[in-house]
Short mmCIF file of C-alpha atoms in Angstrom, two decimals:
data_model
loop_
_atom_site.label_atom_id
_atom_site.label_comp_id
_atom_site.label_asym_id
_atom_site.label_seq_id
_atom_site.Cartn_x
_atom_site.Cartn_y
_atom_site.Cartn_z
CA MET A 1 0.00 0.00 0.00
CA GLU A 2 1.15 3.52 -0.79
CA ARG A 3 2.13 5.88 2.03
CA ILE A 4 1.93 9.64 1.79
CA ASN A 5 3.05 12.43 4.12
CA VAL A 6 0.78 15.46 4.52
CA HIS A 7 0.50 18.58 6.65
CA GLY A 8 -3.16 18.90 7.56
CA LEU A 9 -5.73 20.51 9.84
CA ASN A 10 -8.47 18.36 11.36
CA VAL A 11 -11.65 20.30 10.55
CA ARG A 12 -14.29 17.63 11.14
CA GLU A 13 -14.65 14.24 12.81
CA THR A 14 -17.16 11.43 13.31
CA ASP A 15 -16.90 8.69 15.91
CA VAL A 16 -17.03 5.17 14.51
CA GLY A 17 -17.39 2.02 16.57
CA GLU A 18 -15.83 1.88 20.01
CA SER A 19 -12.52 3.64 19.42
CA ASP A 20 -12.20 4.79 15.79
CA LYS A 21 -12.84 8.09 14.05
CA ILE A 22 -13.32 9.32 10.54
CA ILE A 23 -11.59 12.70 10.33
CA THR A 24 -11.57 15.31 7.59
CA LEU A 25 -8.22 16.93 6.96
CA VAL A 26 -7.58 20.04 4.89
CA THR A 27 -4.03 19.54 3.67
CA GLU A 28 -1.38 21.56 1.89
CA GLU A 29 -0.65 18.79 -0.56
CA TYR A 30 -4.01 17.23 -1.48
CA GLY A 31 -6.75 19.60 -0.42
CA ARG A 32 -9.52 17.93 1.57
CA LEU A 33 -9.05 14.30 2.57
CA THR A 34 -11.36 11.93 4.44
CA VAL A 35 -9.26 9.66 6.63
CA THR A 36 -9.96 6.69 8.91
CA ALA A 37 -8.15 6.96 12.25
CA LYS A 38 -8.26 3.60 13.99
CA GLY A 39 -8.11 3.38 17.78
CA VAL A 40 -7.51 7.10 18.31
CA ARG A 41 -10.28 7.47 20.89
CA SER A 42 -8.27 5.22 23.21
CA LEU A 43 -6.05 6.93 25.77
CA ARG A 44 -3.30 4.50 24.79
CA SER A 45 -3.24 5.66 21.17
CA LYS A 46 -0.06 7.47 20.16
CA ASN A 47 -2.12 9.35 17.54
CA MET A 48 -4.92 10.50 19.86
CA VAL A 49 -3.81 14.14 20.27
CA ALA A 50 -3.13 14.75 16.57
CA CYS A 51 -6.60 13.41 15.70
CA GLN A 52 -8.46 15.81 18.02
CA PRO A 53 -10.49 18.71 16.59
CA PHE A 54 -8.39 21.73 15.52
CA ALA A 55 -5.17 19.69 15.48
CA PHE A 56 -2.64 20.74 12.86
CA ALA A 57 -0.11 17.98 12.35
CA ASN A 58 2.12 16.04 10.05
CA TYR A 59 0.26 12.84 9.13
CA VAL A 60 1.67 9.71 7.56
CA LEU A 61 -1.27 8.12 5.75
CA ARG A 62 -1.58 4.67 4.27
CA ARG A 63 -3.66 4.66 1.11
CA SER A 64 -5.58 1.65 -0.14
CA LYS A 65 -7.58 1.69 -3.37
CA LYS A 66 -10.36 3.83 -1.89
CA TYR A 67 -9.44 4.90 1.62
CA PHE A 68 -6.78 6.66 3.68
CA TYR A 69 -5.72 5.44 7.14
CA VAL A 70 -3.67 7.25 9.77
CA GLU A 71 -0.41 5.46 10.53
CA GLU A 72 1.78 8.03 12.26
CA THR A 73 1.35 11.62 13.41
CA GLU A 74 3.49 14.50 14.65
CA LEU A 75 1.53 17.32 16.25
CA ILE A 76 2.44 20.86 15.20
CA ASP A 77 -0.27 22.84 17.04
CA CYS A 78 -3.58 22.04 18.74
CA PHE A 79 -4.58 25.66 19.62
CA PHE A 80 -4.98 24.60 23.23
CA ASN A 81 -6.39 27.91 24.51
CA LEU A 82 -9.55 27.45 22.46
CA ARG A 83 -10.77 24.85 24.92
CA ALA A 84 -10.77 27.23 27.87
CA ASP A 85 -13.45 29.55 26.46
CA LEU A 86 -16.79 28.47 24.98
CA ASP A 87 -17.06 31.58 22.81
CA LYS A 88 -13.65 30.90 21.28
CA LEU A 89 -14.35 27.19 20.90
CA SER A 90 -17.64 27.75 19.11
CA LEU A 91 -16.16 30.36 16.75
CA ALA A 92 -13.27 28.02 15.95
CA ALA A 93 -15.77 25.26 15.14
CA TYR A 94 -17.55 27.58 12.70
CA VAL A 95 -14.26 28.61 11.06
CA CYS A 96 -13.33 24.95 10.55
CA ASP A 97 -16.82 24.20 9.23
CA VAL A 98 -16.46 26.91 6.57
CA CYS A 99 -12.98 25.70 5.66
CA CYS A 100 -14.26 22.15 5.26
CA ASP A 101 -17.21 23.33 3.17
CA VAL A 102 -15.22 25.41 0.67
CA SER A 103 -12.20 23.10 0.35
CA VAL A 104 -12.12 20.59 -2.50
CA GLU A 105 -10.87 17.01 -2.55
CA ASN A 106 -7.58 16.51 -4.39
CA GLN A 107 -7.26 20.24 -5.05
CA PRO A 108 -4.55 21.85 -2.90
CA ASP A 109 -5.44 25.29 -1.58
CA PRO A 110 -2.57 26.44 0.65
CA GLU A 111 -4.00 29.96 0.89
CA LEU A 112 -7.26 28.65 2.41
CA LEU A 113 -5.36 26.47 4.88
CA ARG A 114 -3.08 29.38 5.84
CA LEU A 115 -6.10 31.65 6.38
CA THR A 116 -7.79 29.08 8.61
CA LEU A 117 -4.64 28.44 10.64
CA ASN A 118 -4.01 32.19 11.08
CA THR A 119 -7.61 32.64 12.18
CA LEU A 120 -7.46 29.80 14.72
CA TYR A 121 -4.21 31.23 16.08
CA ALA A 122 -5.81 34.66 16.45
CA ILE A 123 -8.87 33.23 18.22
CA SER A 124 -6.67 31.19 20.54
CA ASN A 125 -3.92 33.68 21.33
CA LYS A 126 -4.65 37.27 20.31
CA ASP A 127 -6.33 39.86 22.49
CA MET A 128 -8.84 41.25 20.02
CA PRO A 129 -12.62 41.10 19.64
CA LEU A 130 -13.90 37.79 18.30
CA GLN A 131 -16.30 39.78 16.11
CA LYS A 132 -13.33 41.33 14.31
CA ILE A 133 -11.64 37.96 13.75
CA LYS A 134 -14.89 36.41 12.52
CA ALA A 135 -15.67 39.24 10.09
CA ALA A 136 -12.16 39.34 8.68
CA PHE A 137 -12.09 35.56 8.21
CA GLU A 138 -15.46 35.56 6.42
CA PHE A 139 -14.60 38.33 4.01
CA ARG A 140 -11.06 37.09 3.39
CA CYS A 141 -12.47 33.62 2.75
CA SER A 142 -14.67 35.10 0.02
CA ALA A 143 -11.53 36.53 -1.57
CA VAL A 144 -9.57 33.28 -1.27
CA CYS A 145 -12.45 31.31 -2.79
CA GLY A 146 -12.74 33.65 -5.77
CA PHE A 147 -16.08 35.34 -5.19
CA CYS A 148 -14.93 38.49 -3.45
CA PRO A 149 -16.71 41.60 -4.79
CA ASP A 150 -14.79 44.18 -6.80
CA LEU A 151 -14.53 47.03 -4.30
CA SER A 152 -12.17 49.23 -6.28
CA GLN A 153 -14.88 51.44 -7.84
CA CYS A 154 -18.52 51.70 -8.82
CA ASP A 155 -19.19 48.96 -11.33
CA ARG A 156 -21.34 51.25 -13.50
CA CYS A 157 -19.61 54.66 -13.55
CA GLY A 158 -16.16 54.00 -12.13
CA LYS A 159 -16.33 56.34 -9.12
CA GLU A 160 -13.98 55.26 -6.32
CA THR A 161 -15.72 57.38 -3.68
CA HIS A 162 -19.26 58.64 -3.14
CA PRO A 163 -21.31 59.66 -0.08
CA LYS A 164 -23.29 56.45 -0.57
CA MET A 165 -21.58 53.27 -1.69
CA TYR A 166 -23.57 50.05 -1.87
CA LEU A 167 -22.34 46.46 -1.92
CA ASP A 168 -24.45 44.57 -4.44
CA VAL A 169 -24.25 41.20 -2.69
CA MET A 170 -25.73 38.92 -5.33
CA ASN A 171 -23.68 40.37 -8.20
CA GLY A 172 -20.44 40.88 -6.27
CA ARG A 173 -19.90 44.52 -7.12
CA LEU A 174 -19.89 48.06 -5.77
CA LEU A 175 -22.49 50.63 -6.83
CA CYS A 176 -22.55 54.32 -5.96
CA GLY A 177 -25.72 56.09 -4.88
CA ASP A 178 -26.13 57.69 -8.30
CA CYS A 179 -25.97 54.42 -10.23
CA LYS A 180 -27.86 52.05 -7.93
CA PRO A 181 -31.38 53.23 -8.98
CA PHE A 182 -30.50 52.95 -12.69
CA THR A 183 -28.98 49.52 -12.22
CA GLU A 184 -32.05 48.29 -10.33
CA ARG A 185 -34.31 49.43 -13.16
CA GLU A 186 -32.09 47.69 -15.72
CA GLU A 187 -32.28 44.45 -13.75
CA ILE A 188 -36.07 44.69 -13.54
CA MET A 189 -36.28 45.23 -17.31
CA GLU A 190 -34.10 42.16 -17.89
CA ASP A 191 -36.41 40.20 -15.58
CA ASN A 192 -33.76 37.56 -14.89
CA GLY A 193 -35.23 36.60 -11.54
CA THR A 194 -32.03 37.43 -9.64
CA ALA A 195 -32.62 38.37 -6.01
CA ARG A 196 -31.36 41.81 -5.02
CA LEU A 197 -29.58 42.54 -1.76
CA TYR A 198 -27.66 45.76 -1.12
CA TYR A 199 -25.58 46.81 1.88
CA LEU A 200 -24.94 50.53 2.39
CA LEU A 201 -21.26 50.76 3.29
CA SER A 202 -19.90 53.51 5.49
CA GLU A 203 -16.47 54.85 4.61
CA ASP A 204 -14.72 52.90 7.38
CA VAL A 205 -16.49 49.60 6.58
CA LEU A 206 -15.59 49.92 2.89
CA ALA A 207 -11.98 50.71 3.82
CA ALA A 208 -11.85 47.68 6.13
CA MET A 209 -13.26 45.39 3.44
CA ARG A 210 -10.75 46.66 0.89
CA TYR A 211 -7.93 46.07 3.34
CA ILE A 212 -9.05 42.55 4.32
CA ALA A 213 -9.35 41.47 0.70
CA GLU A 214 -5.95 42.79 -0.37
CA ALA A 215 -3.69 42.59 2.71
CA PRO A 216 -0.79 40.12 2.97
CA ALA A 217 -1.92 36.79 4.42
CA ALA A 218 -0.26 37.36 7.79
CA LYS A 219 -1.65 40.91 8.14
CA PHE A 220 -5.34 40.52 7.27
CA LEU A 221 -6.36 41.38 10.86
CA SER A 222 -4.20 44.51 11.09
CA PHE A 223 -6.88 47.15 10.63
CA ASN A 224 -8.73 49.48 12.96
CA ILE A 225 -12.46 50.10 13.10
CA ASP A 226 -14.76 51.50 15.77
CA GLU A 227 -17.50 49.54 17.53
CA ASP A 228 -20.33 50.69 15.25
CA GLY A 229 -18.30 49.96 12.15
CA LEU A 230 -17.32 46.53 13.46
CA TYR A 231 -20.97 45.62 14.03
CA LEU A 232 -21.76 46.38 10.39
CA LEU A 233 -18.57 44.78 9.08
CA GLU A 234 -19.42 41.51 10.84
CA LYS A 235 -23.04 41.60 9.64
CA TYR A 236 -22.11 42.31 6.02
CA SER A 237 -19.16 39.89 5.86
CA GLU A 238 -21.29 37.06 7.20
CA GLY A 239 -24.19 37.94 4.91
CA TYR A 240 -21.98 38.06 1.85
CA LEU A 241 -20.33 34.71 2.56
CA VAL A 242 -23.50 32.85 3.49
CA ASN A 243 -25.42 34.18 0.49
CA HIS A 244 -22.71 33.09 -1.92
CA LEU A 245 -22.35 29.65 -0.32
CA GLU A 246 -26.17 29.42 -0.44
CA HIS A 247 -26.58 27.78 2.96
CA GLY A 248 -26.06 28.45 6.64
CA PHE A 249 -24.05 26.60 9.27
CA GLY A 250 -25.23 24.95 12.47
CA THR A 251 -21.96 25.97 14.12
CA LEU A 252 -22.68 29.60 13.24
CA ASP A 253 -26.13 29.36 14.80
CA PHE A 254 -24.62 27.88 17.96
CA TYR A 255 -21.94 30.58 18.14
CA LYS A 256 -24.60 33.28 17.91
CA SER A 257 -26.80 31.56 20.50
CA ILE A 258 -24.15 31.59 23.22
CA LEU A 259 -23.48 35.30 22.69
CA LEU A 260 -27.08 36.23 23.49
#
């Protein structure tokens, strides 16, 4: 049987039988992989820690014709501090859920893995609002996955600034206040049945979105925004991502429920 060596993050798991798991790894080398981890629920298993949720590790996998099996592991990071705070733990679960959802089998996406690891590190170790980390991850994820809106200028007239700038969520573009009414009428005349959803962006929210989408991978959280702007940034980043993925997440619902 073939053996492969991968660096991967455990983003999902299912218990099987008395001591086994099926884990989902997002890896640098092969994208998303579904892997059987035998005996790892036993305290005697040498691979137990590296097969826990949020574990980032080096995995030696044995590949049969259809399945992968964990043979050896070397833990790199388990983001231990997540487990001491329910808010952090639930947000981390949502982040991993999104990563698992947008990753593709046998299609390496090192940028997505790096974003997820940087986000888990920030949740676990950085002293910053979880709302900021969540919003930045969601909007940056849209950019990494290729459906980030063009925020450089109004899609219709080319203005870079205007007292009212709208994010056209369903079409992934920016519209100024002068062009939005005309564009809406054009869409109605075309009668293409496309839903319309617009977010009015304040200057600081638009600046934050532009920064998040274009910043170096290690610096995507290095922006400042006040409390009111952060509230809107989180709302709009979540709305944009969820609308483009066309479904919600149970982990997101749980995260919101514990913040009430």
